[in-house]
Amino acid sequence: AQKITQTQPGMFVQEKEAVTLDCTYDTSDQSYGLFWYKQPSSGEMIFLIYQGSYDEQNATEGRYSLNFQKARKSANLVISASQLGDSAMYFCAMREGRDAGNNRKLIWGLGTSLAVNP
Amino acid sequence: DGGITQSPKYLFRKEGQNVTLSCEQNLNHDAMYWYRQDPGQGLRLIYYSQIVNDFQKGDIAEGYSVSREKKESFPLTVTSAQKNPTAFYLCASHLAGSGEQFFGPGTRLTVL
């Protein structure tokens, strides 16, 4: 079963409008972290925002905010005032509790392709 | 500037040849990771290392090998045993106790 689900393969948004990219996750751990990364056409993965499972406030970083609904196990990314440069792939990832090797690996969704129209 | 470098950006090899992808970081990070990304897919973990001279297999380690002789360096060898090596390879690192992983620019490997 997928541990990270991104149900929107592709999204379109008009420049200057807000857009929400969906992410749902599945874990039985009490302690976990959720990440969003942006991957432009150049290929490099760019960290955007992080939400810890015990954080009571939704994370925000500039135009990015994370709508964290713990009971629903969702961690949607909201981009406000979209810009042309926001056109990219967006990946949601989760870090569960430590595995047997005391390492915290990331589990990745399949991504959402966002196109910002002028 | 601190960061992660991967070289080369594009790499072509003939089928049956081993090839080594370079990953160097000057962030003083403890952990390093290698991921593979295929078109339209997310990232899949190949190998990771938390400390020098130690590494663990990820989800798709077959046909790959790594070494971690120095903290700054984590090269990945794609061997001839890897059935479908053509892909985009990303190296990442993070500081112990911190959250996010930082990524290099990636190497696009094409096996002809």
mmCIF file of C-alpha atoms in Angstrom:
data_model
loop_
_atom_site.group_PDB
_atom_site.id
_atom_site.type_symbol
_atom_site.label_atom_id
_atom_site.label_comp_id
_atom_site.label_asym_id
_atom_site.label_seq_id
_atom_site.Cartn_x
_atom_site.Cartn_y
_atom_site.Cartn_z
ATOM 1 C CA ALA A 1 0.000 0.000 0.000
ATOM 2 C CA GLN A 2 1.186 3.508 -0.773
ATOM 3 C CA LYS A 3 2.370 5.330 2.296
ATOM 4 C CA ILE A 4 2.315 8.699 0.562
ATOM 5 C CA THR A 5 -0.467 9.418 -1.919
ATOM 6 C CA GLN A 6 -0.578 12.389 -4.228
ATOM 7 C CA THR A 7 -3.827 12.062 -6.142
ATOM 8 C CA GLN A 8 -3.285 14.903 -8.620
ATOM 9 C CA PRO A 9 -0.891 13.911 -11.423
ATOM 10 C CA GLY A 10 -1.224 17.385 -12.936
ATOM 11 C CA MET A 11 -2.607 20.753 -11.911
ATOM 12 C CA PHE A 12 -3.082 24.090 -13.656
ATOM 13 C CA VAL A 13 -3.315 27.460 -11.939
ATOM 14 C CA GLN A 14 -3.564 31.014 -13.184
ATOM 15 C CA GLU A 15 -0.705 33.321 -12.290
ATOM 16 C CA LYS A 16 -1.296 35.204 -9.009
ATOM 17 C CA GLU A 17 -3.925 32.727 -7.830
ATOM 18 C CA ALA A 18 -3.527 30.253 -4.968
ATOM 19 C CA VAL A 19 -3.294 26.495 -5.500
ATOM 20 C CA THR A 20 -3.515 23.498 -3.188
ATOM 21 C CA LEU A 21 -1.574 20.296 -3.853
ATOM 22 C CA ASP A 22 -2.910 17.263 -2.043
ATOM 23 C CA CYS A 23 -0.953 14.749 0.004
ATOM 24 C CA THR A 24 -2.269 11.986 2.231
ATOM 25 C CA TYR A 25 -0.096 9.654 4.238
ATOM 26 C CA ASP A 26 -0.333 6.411 6.112
ATOM 27 C CA THR A 27 1.654 5.639 9.237
ATOM 28 C CA SER A 28 1.154 4.030 12.609
ATOM 29 C CA ASP A 29 4.019 5.997 14.173
ATOM 30 C CA GLN A 30 3.208 8.789 16.597
ATOM 31 C CA SER A 31 6.337 10.699 15.688
ATOM 32 C CA TYR A 32 6.850 11.534 12.029
ATOM 33 C CA GLY A 33 7.673 14.410 9.749
ATOM 34 C CA LEU A 34 6.206 15.588 6.468
ATOM 35 C CA PHE A 35 8.113 17.400 3.752
ATOM 36 C CA TRP A 36 7.384 19.094 0.478
ATOM 37 C CA TYR A 37 9.970 19.424 -2.257
ATOM 38 C CA LYS A 38 9.906 21.194 -5.612
ATOM 39 C CA GLN A 39 11.625 19.733 -8.666
ATOM 40 C CA PRO A 40 11.950 22.131 -11.622
ATOM 41 C CA SER A 41 12.812 20.868 -15.078
ATOM 42 C CA SER A 42 16.524 21.125 -14.213
ATOM 43 C CA GLY A 43 16.039 18.118 -11.929
ATOM 44 C CA GLU A 44 17.337 19.365 -8.617
ATOM 45 C CA MET A 45 15.109 18.757 -5.599
ATOM 46 C CA ILE A 46 14.457 21.919 -3.604
ATOM 47 C CA PHE A 47 13.199 21.710 -0.027
ATOM 48 C CA LEU A 48 10.120 23.882 0.563
ATOM 49 C CA ILE A 49 8.526 23.200 3.926
ATOM 50 C CA TYR A 50 8.427 20.790 6.875
ATOM 51 C CA GLN A 51 5.720 19.806 9.371
ATOM 52 C CA GLY A 52 6.365 17.688 12.439
ATOM 53 C CA SER A 53 3.635 15.424 13.741
ATOM 54 C CA TYR A 54 3.660 17.181 17.112
ATOM 55 C CA ASP A 55 3.610 20.694 15.689
ATOM 56 C CA GLU A 56 0.341 22.353 16.638
ATOM 57 C CA GLN A 57 0.640 25.189 14.155
ATOM 58 C CA ASN A 58 0.619 24.724 10.404
ATOM 59 C CA ALA A 59 4.045 25.361 8.927
ATOM 60 C CA THR A 60 4.557 28.411 6.736
ATOM 61 C CA GLU A 61 7.507 29.533 4.611
ATOM 62 C CA GLY A 62 6.886 32.659 2.600
ATOM 63 C CA ARG A 63 4.260 31.862 -0.042
ATOM 64 C CA TYR A 64 4.160 28.206 1.009
ATOM 65 C CA SER A 65 1.991 26.870 3.786
ATOM 66 C CA LEU A 66 1.165 23.359 4.843
ATOM 67 C CA ASN A 67 -2.441 22.530 5.709
ATOM 68 C CA PHE A 68 -1.857 19.762 8.259
ATOM 69 C CA GLN A 69 -4.923 17.753 9.243
ATOM 70 C CA LYS A 70 -3.616 15.017 11.488
ATOM 71 C CA ALA A 71 -6.887 13.147 11.995
ATOM 72 C CA ARG A 72 -7.358 12.932 8.239
ATOM 73 C CA LYS A 73 -3.678 12.159 7.698
ATOM 74 C CA SER A 74 -3.355 14.874 5.134
ATOM 75 C CA ALA A 75 -0.599 17.422 4.573
ATOM 76 C CA ASN A 76 -1.613 19.595 1.655
ATOM 77 C CA LEU A 77 0.710 22.248 0.266
ATOM 78 C CA VAL A 78 -0.804 25.654 -0.405
ATOM 79 C CA ILE A 79 1.030 28.036 -2.721
ATOM 80 C CA SER A 80 -0.312 31.561 -2.586
ATOM 81 C CA ALA A 81 0.029 34.133 -5.372
ATOM 82 C CA SER A 82 1.398 31.653 -7.926
ATOM 83 C CA GLN A 83 4.282 32.757 -10.111
ATOM 84 C CA LEU A 84 5.441 31.425 -13.470
ATOM 85 C CA GLY A 85 8.539 30.098 -11.759
ATOM 86 C CA ASP A 86 6.383 27.827 -9.609
ATOM 87 C CA SER A 87 5.816 25.543 -12.615
ATOM 88 C CA ALA A 88 7.489 22.295 -11.558
ATOM 89 C CA MET A 89 6.938 18.856 -10.069
ATOM 90 C CA TYR A 90 6.041 18.855 -6.382
ATOM 91 C CA PHE A 91 6.737 15.895 -4.133
ATOM 92 C CA CYS A 92 5.392 15.094 -0.706
ATOM 93 C CA ALA A 93 7.578 12.921 1.536
ATOM 94 C CA MET A 94 7.340 11.427 5.009
ATOM 95 C CA ARG A 95 9.951 10.494 7.574
ATOM 96 C CA GLU A 96 8.721 7.843 9.976
ATOM 97 C CA GLY A 97 10.284 6.865 13.292
ATOM 98 C CA ARG A 98 13.733 5.404 13.312
ATOM 99 C CA ASP A 99 14.151 2.041 11.657
ATOM 100 C CA ALA A 100 16.308 -0.746 13.018
ATOM 101 C CA GLY A 101 19.396 1.001 11.702
ATOM 102 C CA ASN A 102 18.568 4.156 13.656
ATOM 103 C CA ASN A 103 18.130 6.037 10.428
ATOM 104 C CA ARG A 104 15.252 8.133 9.279
ATOM 105 C CA LYS A 105 14.610 7.477 5.631
ATOM 106 C CA LEU A 106 12.174 9.471 3.546
ATOM 107 C CA ILE A 107 9.207 7.850 1.803
ATOM 108 C CA TRP A 108 8.178 9.688 -1.354
ATOM 109 C CA GLY A 109 4.930 10.247 -3.221
ATOM 110 C CA LEU A 110 4.761 10.110 -7.019
ATOM 111 C CA GLY A 111 4.474 13.866 -7.371
ATOM 112 C CA THR A 112 2.135 16.462 -8.858
ATOM 113 C CA SER A 113 3.051 18.456 -11.941
ATOM 114 C CA LEU A 114 2.020 22.102 -11.549
ATOM 115 C CA ALA A 115 1.718 24.437 -14.515
ATOM 116 C CA VAL A 116 1.233 28.146 -13.884
ATOM 117 C CA ASN A 117 -0.489 29.933 -16.752
ATOM 118 C CA PRO A 118 0.232 33.615 -17.492
ATOM 119 C CA ASP B 1 29.453 28.088 -1.026
ATOM 120 C CA GLY B 2 28.304 24.972 0.803
ATOM 121 C CA GLY B 3 26.443 22.362 -1.148
ATOM 122 C CA ILE B 4 26.343 19.005 -2.859
ATOM 123 C CA THR B 5 27.986 18.413 -6.195
ATOM 124 C CA GLN B 6 27.341 15.551 -8.553
ATOM 125 C CA SER B 7 29.337 14.904 -11.636
ATOM 126 C CA PRO B 8 28.917 14.571 -14.461
ATOM 127 C CA LYS B 9 25.444 15.963 -15.207
ATOM 128 C CA TYR B 10 25.016 13.659 -18.218
ATOM 129 C CA LEU B 11 26.690 10.275 -18.578
ATOM 130 C CA PHE B 12 26.564 7.782 -21.405
ATOM 131 C CA ARG B 13 27.830 4.230 -21.171
ATOM 132 C CA LYS B 14 27.703 1.080 -23.196
ATOM 133 C CA GLU B 15 25.716 -1.854 -21.910
ATOM 134 C CA GLY B 16 27.801 -4.175 -19.748
ATOM 135 C CA GLN B 17 30.147 -1.475 -18.440
ATOM 136 C CA ASN B 18 30.356 -0.433 -14.826
ATOM 137 C CA VAL B 19 30.064 3.284 -14.191
ATOM 138 C CA THR B 20 30.706 5.373 -11.066
ATOM 139 C CA LEU B 21 28.679 8.477 -10.208
ATOM 140 C CA SER B 22 30.319 11.054 -8.008
ATOM 141 C CA CYS B 23 28.704 12.793 -5.017
ATOM 142 C CA GLU B 24 30.590 15.273 -2.835
ATOM 143 C CA GLN B 25 29.279 17.506 -0.059
ATOM 144 C CA ASN B 26 30.976 20.247 1.976
ATOM 145 C CA LEU B 27 28.079 20.736 4.395
ATOM 146 C CA ASN B 28 29.670 18.549 7.078
ATOM 147 C CA HIS B 29 26.571 16.362 6.970
ATOM 148 C CA ASP B 30 26.687 12.930 8.523
ATOM 149 C CA ALA B 31 24.168 11.040 6.413
ATOM 150 C CA MET B 32 24.200 10.655 2.649
ATOM 151 C CA TYR B 33 21.738 9.000 0.294
ATOM 152 C CA TRP B 34 21.447 7.828 -3.284
ATOM 153 C CA TYR B 35 18.096 7.867 -5.055
ATOM 154 C CA ARG B 36 16.965 6.758 -8.468
ATOM 155 C CA GLN B 37 14.180 8.551 -10.328
ATOM 156 C CA ASP B 38 12.471 7.193 -13.431
ATOM 157 C CA PRO B 39 10.164 9.298 -15.654
ATOM 158 C CA GLY B 40 6.850 10.056 -13.970
ATOM 159 C CA GLN B 41 7.983 8.399 -10.763
ATOM 160 C CA GLY B 42 8.954 9.422 -7.298
ATOM 161 C CA LEU B 43 12.335 8.790 -5.725
ATOM 162 C CA ARG B 44 13.453 5.301 -4.807
ATOM 163 C CA LEU B 45 16.238 4.784 -2.276
ATOM 164 C CA ILE B 46 19.267 2.819 -3.474
ATOM 165 C CA TYR B 47 21.774 3.091 -0.606
ATOM 166 C CA TYR B 48 22.346 5.313 2.390
ATOM 167 C CA SER B 49 25.135 5.939 4.835
ATOM 168 C CA GLN B 50 25.031 7.509 8.287
ATOM 169 C CA ILE B 51 28.739 7.468 9.094
ATOM 170 C CA VAL B 52 32.048 6.863 7.408
ATOM 171 C CA ASN B 53 32.776 3.239 6.503
ATOM 172 C CA ASP B 54 29.174 2.196 7.037
ATOM 173 C CA PHE B 55 26.225 2.011 4.643
ATOM 174 C CA GLN B 56 22.916 0.206 4.279
ATOM 175 C CA LYS B 57 20.881 -1.047 1.350
ATOM 176 C CA GLY B 58 17.775 0.845 0.388
ATOM 177 C CA ASP B 59 14.778 -0.462 -1.476
ATOM 178 C CA ILE B 60 16.469 -1.104 -4.837
ATOM 179 C CA ALA B 61 20.119 -1.879 -4.070
ATOM 180 C CA GLU B 62 20.534 -4.798 -6.484
ATOM 181 C CA GLY B 63 23.044 -4.010 -9.203
ATOM 182 C CA TYR B 64 24.529 -1.047 -7.331
ATOM 183 C CA SER B 65 27.436 -0.606 -4.930
ATOM 184 C CA VAL B 66 28.693 2.288 -2.800
ATOM 185 C CA SER B 67 31.582 3.264 -0.546
ATOM 186 C CA ARG B 68 31.936 5.843 2.217
ATOM 187 C CA GLU B 69 35.637 6.267 2.882
ATOM 188 C CA LYS B 70 35.343 9.975 3.617
ATOM 189 C CA LYS B 71 32.555 11.982 5.216
ATOM 190 C CA GLU B 72 32.354 14.274 2.195
ATOM 191 C CA SER B 73 32.131 11.616 -0.478
ATOM 192 C CA PHE B 74 29.614 8.867 -1.318
ATOM 193 C CA PRO B 75 30.219 7.493 -4.833
ATOM 194 C CA LEU B 76 27.720 5.146 -6.452
ATOM 195 C CA THR B 77 28.768 2.423 -8.879
ATOM 196 C CA VAL B 78 26.190 1.150 -11.318
ATOM 197 C CA THR B 79 27.317 -2.353 -12.205
ATOM 198 C CA SER B 80 26.595 -4.470 -15.249
ATOM 199 C CA ALA B 81 24.250 -6.507 -13.036
ATOM 200 C CA GLN B 82 21.769 -3.625 -12.944
ATOM 201 C CA LYS B 83 19.167 -4.666 -15.520
ATOM 202 C CA ASN B 84 17.812 -1.243 -16.410
ATOM 203 C CA PRO B 85 20.316 1.422 -15.363
ATOM 204 C CA THR B 86 19.104 4.303 -17.527
ATOM 205 C CA ALA B 87 17.633 6.816 -15.056
ATOM 206 C CA PHE B 88 18.169 10.070 -13.208
ATOM 207 C CA TYR B 89 20.288 9.668 -10.062
ATOM 208 C CA LEU B 90 20.091 12.048 -7.138
ATOM 209 C CA CYS B 91 22.434 12.279 -4.180
ATOM 210 C CA ALA B 92 21.307 13.847 -0.906
ATOM 211 C CA SER B 93 22.643 14.520 2.559
ATOM 212 C CA HIS B 94 21.417 15.692 5.916
ATOM 213 C CA LEU B 95 22.760 16.614 9.321
ATOM 214 C CA ALA B 96 22.047 14.149 12.111
ATOM 215 C CA GLY B 97 19.072 15.294 14.143
ATOM 216 C CA SER B 98 17.808 17.665 11.495
ATOM 217 C CA GLY B 99 14.873 17.218 9.193
ATOM 218 C CA GLU B 100 15.262 17.984 5.541
ATOM 219 C CA GLN B 101 17.594 16.355 3.087
ATOM 220 C CA PHE B 102 19.594 18.541 0.743
ATOM 221 C CA PHE B 103 20.045 17.392 -2.829
ATOM 222 C CA GLY B 104 22.656 17.638 -5.522
ATOM 223 C CA PRO B 105 21.796 18.584 -9.114
ATOM 224 C CA GLY B 106 21.592 14.959 -10.244
ATOM 225 C CA THR B 107 23.250 12.814 -12.908
ATOM 226 C CA ARG B 108 21.293 11.558 -15.892
ATOM 227 C CA LEU B 109 22.710 8.176 -16.896
ATOM 228 C CA THR B 110 21.947 6.695 -20.291
ATOM 229 C CA VAL B 111 23.096 3.197 -21.132
ATOM 230 C CA LEU B 112 23.257 2.520 -24.836
#
